[in-house]
Amino acid sequence: KAMIADGTFGELVLFSSRLNNGSPGRYDSTPSAWHNVPKISGGGSWATEAAHGIDTYLQFIGDQRVSVVGANMSNAMYGREIEDSAVGMLRSESGVTGIIESGYTFPPGGRSGDHFFRFIGTKASVFAQYGKEGEPLIEINTASGVRFEEDIGHGERFTDVIRDGLGALADGRPAETNILDAVRILEIQDAVYAYARAN
């Protein structure tokens, strides 16, 4: 957002995100087992993980109309009733491509998952990813070179989001996100499901 504000990013032309976590089996013996029941959850990895990528895409394109131009759902890894990997391809009115990937296919072991965000602009490319030790990094690529900055962790990020929401309520001001954003995300998730089923 800072690079867009100061002009160093240029115009966004492509956004992609990948949130790929471990097996859906991690929910089975917990109170979150409903994640694996499509009549309750609405689906698998697309229903539970894709909202984060869609939300970020919408933050950067604003109120533009979004079309679904491609989708794929698969349960090839675990053969459950829910999808364990999914990709939705979106396009804004101004032509900004959004590629949102979600999955339950990350192998068990050291890390909890593969979480990657990519912003391609007319002047720069910015990647949010993990470093060698699992530290959250931001890689910034411009005509003058590449630089890395440490990103904040998930705990700090969600604490900031909750603090903003509660502060907005206390101050009587709008929060950065609201229930209408959530409805728009759900509508896009449903449209991607519909596209995948039809194709």
PDB file of C-alpha atoms in Angstrom, residues 25-134:
ATOM      1  CA  GLY A  25      -7.260 -34.757   8.811  1.00  0.00           C
ATOM      2  CA  ARG A  26      -5.891 -32.146  11.192  1.00  0.00           C
ATOM      3  CA  TYR A  27      -9.516 -31.105  11.817  1.00  0.00           C
ATOM      4  CA  ASP A  28     -11.007 -34.586  12.303  1.00  0.00           C
ATOM      5  CA  SER A  29     -10.601 -34.999  16.068  1.00  0.00           C
ATOM      6  CA  THR A  30     -11.126 -31.335  16.978  1.00  0.00           C
ATOM      7  CA  PRO A  31     -14.130 -29.016  17.430  1.00  0.00           C
ATOM      8  CA  SER A  32     -13.260 -27.796  13.896  1.00  0.00           C
ATOM      9  CA  ALA A  33     -14.223 -31.157  12.347  1.00  0.00           C
ATOM     10  CA  TRP A  34     -17.144 -29.325  10.684  1.00  0.00           C
ATOM     11  CA  HIS A  35     -14.557 -27.957   8.191  1.00  0.00           C
ATOM     12  CA  ASN A  36     -14.632 -31.395   6.544  1.00  0.00           C
ATOM     13  CA  VAL A  37     -18.426 -31.574   6.241  1.00  0.00           C
ATOM     14  CA  PRO A  38     -19.365 -29.739   3.026  1.00  0.00           C
ATOM     15  CA  LYS A  39     -23.025 -29.296   4.032  1.00  0.00           C
ATOM     16  CA  ILE A  40     -21.759 -27.163   6.934  1.00  0.00           C
ATOM     17  CA  SER A  41     -18.510 -25.670   5.631  1.00  0.00           C
ATOM     18  CA  GLY A  42     -19.581 -25.194   2.026  1.00  0.00           C
ATOM     19  CA  GLY A  43     -16.554 -27.104   0.763  1.00  0.00           C
ATOM     20  CA  GLY A  44     -12.928 -27.871   1.517  1.00  0.00           C
ATOM     21  CA  SER A  45      -9.782 -25.815   1.085  1.00  0.00           C
ATOM     22  CA  TRP A  46     -11.504 -23.278  -1.187  1.00  0.00           C
ATOM     23  CA  ALA A  47     -14.188 -22.638   1.442  1.00  0.00           C
ATOM     24  CA  THR A  48     -11.760 -22.297   4.358  1.00  0.00           C
ATOM     25  CA  GLU A  49      -8.563 -20.826   2.884  1.00  0.00           C
ATOM     26  CA  ALA A  50      -9.389 -18.873  -0.296  1.00  0.00           C
ATOM     27  CA  ALA A  51     -11.126 -15.996   1.493  1.00  0.00           C
ATOM     28  CA  HIS A  52      -7.767 -14.549   2.590  1.00  0.00           C
ATOM     29  CA  GLY A  53      -6.466 -14.259  -0.967  1.00  0.00           C
ATOM     30  CA  ILE A  54      -9.767 -12.978  -2.340  1.00  0.00           C
ATOM     31  CA  ASP A  55      -9.936 -10.378   0.444  1.00  0.00           C
ATOM     32  CA  THR A  56      -6.441  -9.108  -0.376  1.00  0.00           C
ATOM     33  CA  TYR A  57      -7.240  -8.962  -4.111  1.00  0.00           C
ATOM     34  CA  LEU A  58     -10.394  -6.948  -3.392  1.00  0.00           C
ATOM     35  CA  GLN A  59      -8.512  -4.538  -1.119  1.00  0.00           C
ATOM     36  CA  PHE A  60      -6.282  -3.613  -4.052  1.00  0.00           C
ATOM     37  CA  ILE A  61      -8.859  -3.448  -6.863  1.00  0.00           C
ATOM     38  CA  GLY A  62     -11.565  -1.668  -4.874  1.00  0.00           C
ATOM     39  CA  ASP A  63     -15.209  -1.718  -5.915  1.00  0.00           C
ATOM     40  CA  GLN A  64     -14.640  -2.978  -9.462  1.00  0.00           C
ATOM     41  CA  ARG A  65     -16.800  -5.778 -10.820  1.00  0.00           C
ATOM     42  CA  VAL A  66     -15.016  -9.153 -10.691  1.00  0.00           C
ATOM     43  CA  SER A  67     -15.502 -11.978 -13.205  1.00  0.00           C
ATOM     44  CA  VAL A  68     -14.482 -15.594 -12.772  1.00  0.00           C
ATOM     45  CA  VAL A  69     -12.438 -16.651 -15.830  1.00  0.00           C
ATOM     46  CA  GLY A  70     -11.167 -20.034 -14.642  1.00  0.00           C
ATOM     47  CA  ALA A  71     -11.433 -22.541 -11.809  1.00  0.00           C
ATOM     48  CA  ASN A  72     -10.310 -25.997 -10.832  1.00  0.00           C
ATOM     49  CA  MET A  73     -11.199 -28.091  -7.782  1.00  0.00           C
ATOM     50  CA  SER A  74      -9.621 -31.431  -6.955  1.00  0.00           C
ATOM     51  CA  ASN A  75      -9.796 -34.060  -4.244  1.00  0.00           C
ATOM     52  CA  ALA A  76      -7.051 -36.166  -5.865  1.00  0.00           C
ATOM     53  CA  MET A  77      -4.764 -36.196  -2.838  1.00  0.00           C
ATOM     54  CA  TYR A  78      -7.098 -37.495  -0.128  1.00  0.00           C
ATOM     55  CA  GLY A  79     -10.209 -38.613  -2.036  1.00  0.00           C
ATOM     56  CA  ARG A  80     -12.560 -36.987   0.462  1.00  0.00           C
ATOM     57  CA  GLU A  81     -15.904 -35.394  -0.318  1.00  0.00           C
ATOM     58  CA  ILE A  82     -14.241 -31.963  -0.015  1.00  0.00           C
ATOM     59  CA  GLU A  83     -11.601 -30.509  -2.324  1.00  0.00           C
ATOM     60  CA  ASP A  84      -8.028 -30.646  -1.119  1.00  0.00           C
ATOM     61  CA  SER A  85      -6.702 -28.245  -3.746  1.00  0.00           C
ATOM     62  CA  ALA A  86      -8.339 -25.430  -5.667  1.00  0.00           C
ATOM     63  CA  VAL A  87      -7.491 -22.546  -7.973  1.00  0.00           C
ATOM     64  CA  GLY A  88      -9.752 -19.656  -8.931  1.00  0.00           C
ATOM     65  CA  MET A  89      -8.848 -17.154 -11.657  1.00  0.00           C
ATOM     66  CA  LEU A  90     -10.442 -13.720 -11.437  1.00  0.00           C
ATOM     67  CA  ARG A  91     -10.435 -10.600 -13.596  1.00  0.00           C
ATOM     68  CA  SER A  92     -11.394  -7.090 -12.579  1.00  0.00           C
ATOM     69  CA  GLU A  93     -13.107  -4.589 -14.874  1.00  0.00           C
ATOM     70  CA  SER A  94      -9.772  -2.826 -15.396  1.00  0.00           C
ATOM     71  CA  GLY A  95      -8.056  -6.109 -16.292  1.00  0.00           C
ATOM     72  CA  VAL A  96      -6.274  -6.943 -13.038  1.00  0.00           C
ATOM     73  CA  THR A  97      -5.805 -10.721 -12.904  1.00  0.00           C
ATOM     74  CA  GLY A  98      -6.255 -12.534  -9.617  1.00  0.00           C
ATOM     75  CA  ILE A  99      -5.009 -16.106  -9.190  1.00  0.00           C
ATOM     76  CA  ILE A 100      -6.141 -17.524  -5.859  1.00  0.00           C
ATOM     77  CA  GLU A 101      -4.856 -20.955  -4.844  1.00  0.00           C
ATOM     78  CA  SER A 102      -5.810 -22.882  -1.732  1.00  0.00           C
ATOM     79  CA  GLY A 103      -4.943 -26.339  -0.556  1.00  0.00           C
ATOM     80  CA  TYR A 104      -4.660 -29.012   2.096  1.00  0.00           C
ATOM     81  CA  THR A 105      -1.705 -30.661   0.332  1.00  0.00           C
ATOM     82  CA  PHE A 106       1.318 -29.382   2.280  1.00  0.00           C
ATOM     83  CA  PRO A 107       3.379 -32.274   3.672  1.00  0.00           C
ATOM     84  CA  PRO A 108       3.549 -32.813   7.431  1.00  0.00           C
ATOM     85  CA  GLY A 109       6.775 -31.828   9.117  1.00  0.00           C
ATOM     86  CA  GLY A 110       8.606 -28.629   9.909  1.00  0.00           C
ATOM     87  CA  ARG A 111       6.331 -25.902   8.576  1.00  0.00           C
ATOM     88  CA  SER A 112       2.596 -25.501   8.909  1.00  0.00           C
ATOM     89  CA  GLY A 113       2.088 -24.656   5.248  1.00  0.00           C
ATOM     90  CA  ASP A 114       3.046 -22.781   2.129  1.00  0.00           C
ATOM     91  CA  HIS A 115       1.779 -19.195   2.217  1.00  0.00           C
ATOM     92  CA  PHE A 116       2.782 -16.884  -0.620  1.00  0.00           C
ATOM     93  CA  PHE A 117       1.446 -13.576  -1.938  1.00  0.00           C
ATOM     94  CA  ARG A 118       2.600 -11.965  -5.197  1.00  0.00           C
ATOM     95  CA  PHE A 119       1.832  -8.436  -6.379  1.00  0.00           C
ATOM     96  CA  ILE A 120       2.952  -7.574  -9.930  1.00  0.00           C
ATOM     97  CA  GLY A 121       2.870  -3.884 -10.767  1.00  0.00           C
ATOM     98  CA  THR A 122       3.926  -1.792 -13.736  1.00  0.00           C
ATOM     99  CA  LYS A 123       7.023  -0.599 -11.808  1.00  0.00           C
ATOM    100  CA  ALA A 124       7.704  -3.294  -9.203  1.00  0.00           C
ATOM    101  CA  SER A 125       6.981  -6.829  -8.058  1.00  0.00           C
ATOM    102  CA  VAL A 126       6.433  -7.600  -4.379  1.00  0.00           C
ATOM    103  CA  PHE A 127       6.431 -11.120  -2.924  1.00  0.00           C
ATOM    104  CA  ALA A 128       5.376 -12.039   0.607  1.00  0.00           C
ATOM    105  CA  GLN A 129       6.930 -15.382   1.465  1.00  0.00           C
ATOM    106  CA  TYR A 130       8.909 -17.352   4.040  1.00  0.00           C
ATOM    107  CA  GLY A 131      12.672 -17.323   4.418  1.00  0.00           C
ATOM    108  CA  LYS A 132      14.984 -20.245   5.124  1.00  0.00           C
ATOM    109  CA  GLU A 133      14.113 -20.317   8.830  1.00  0.00           C
ATOM    110  CA  GLY A 134      10.394 -19.789   8.269  1.00  0.00           C
TER     111      GLY A 134
END
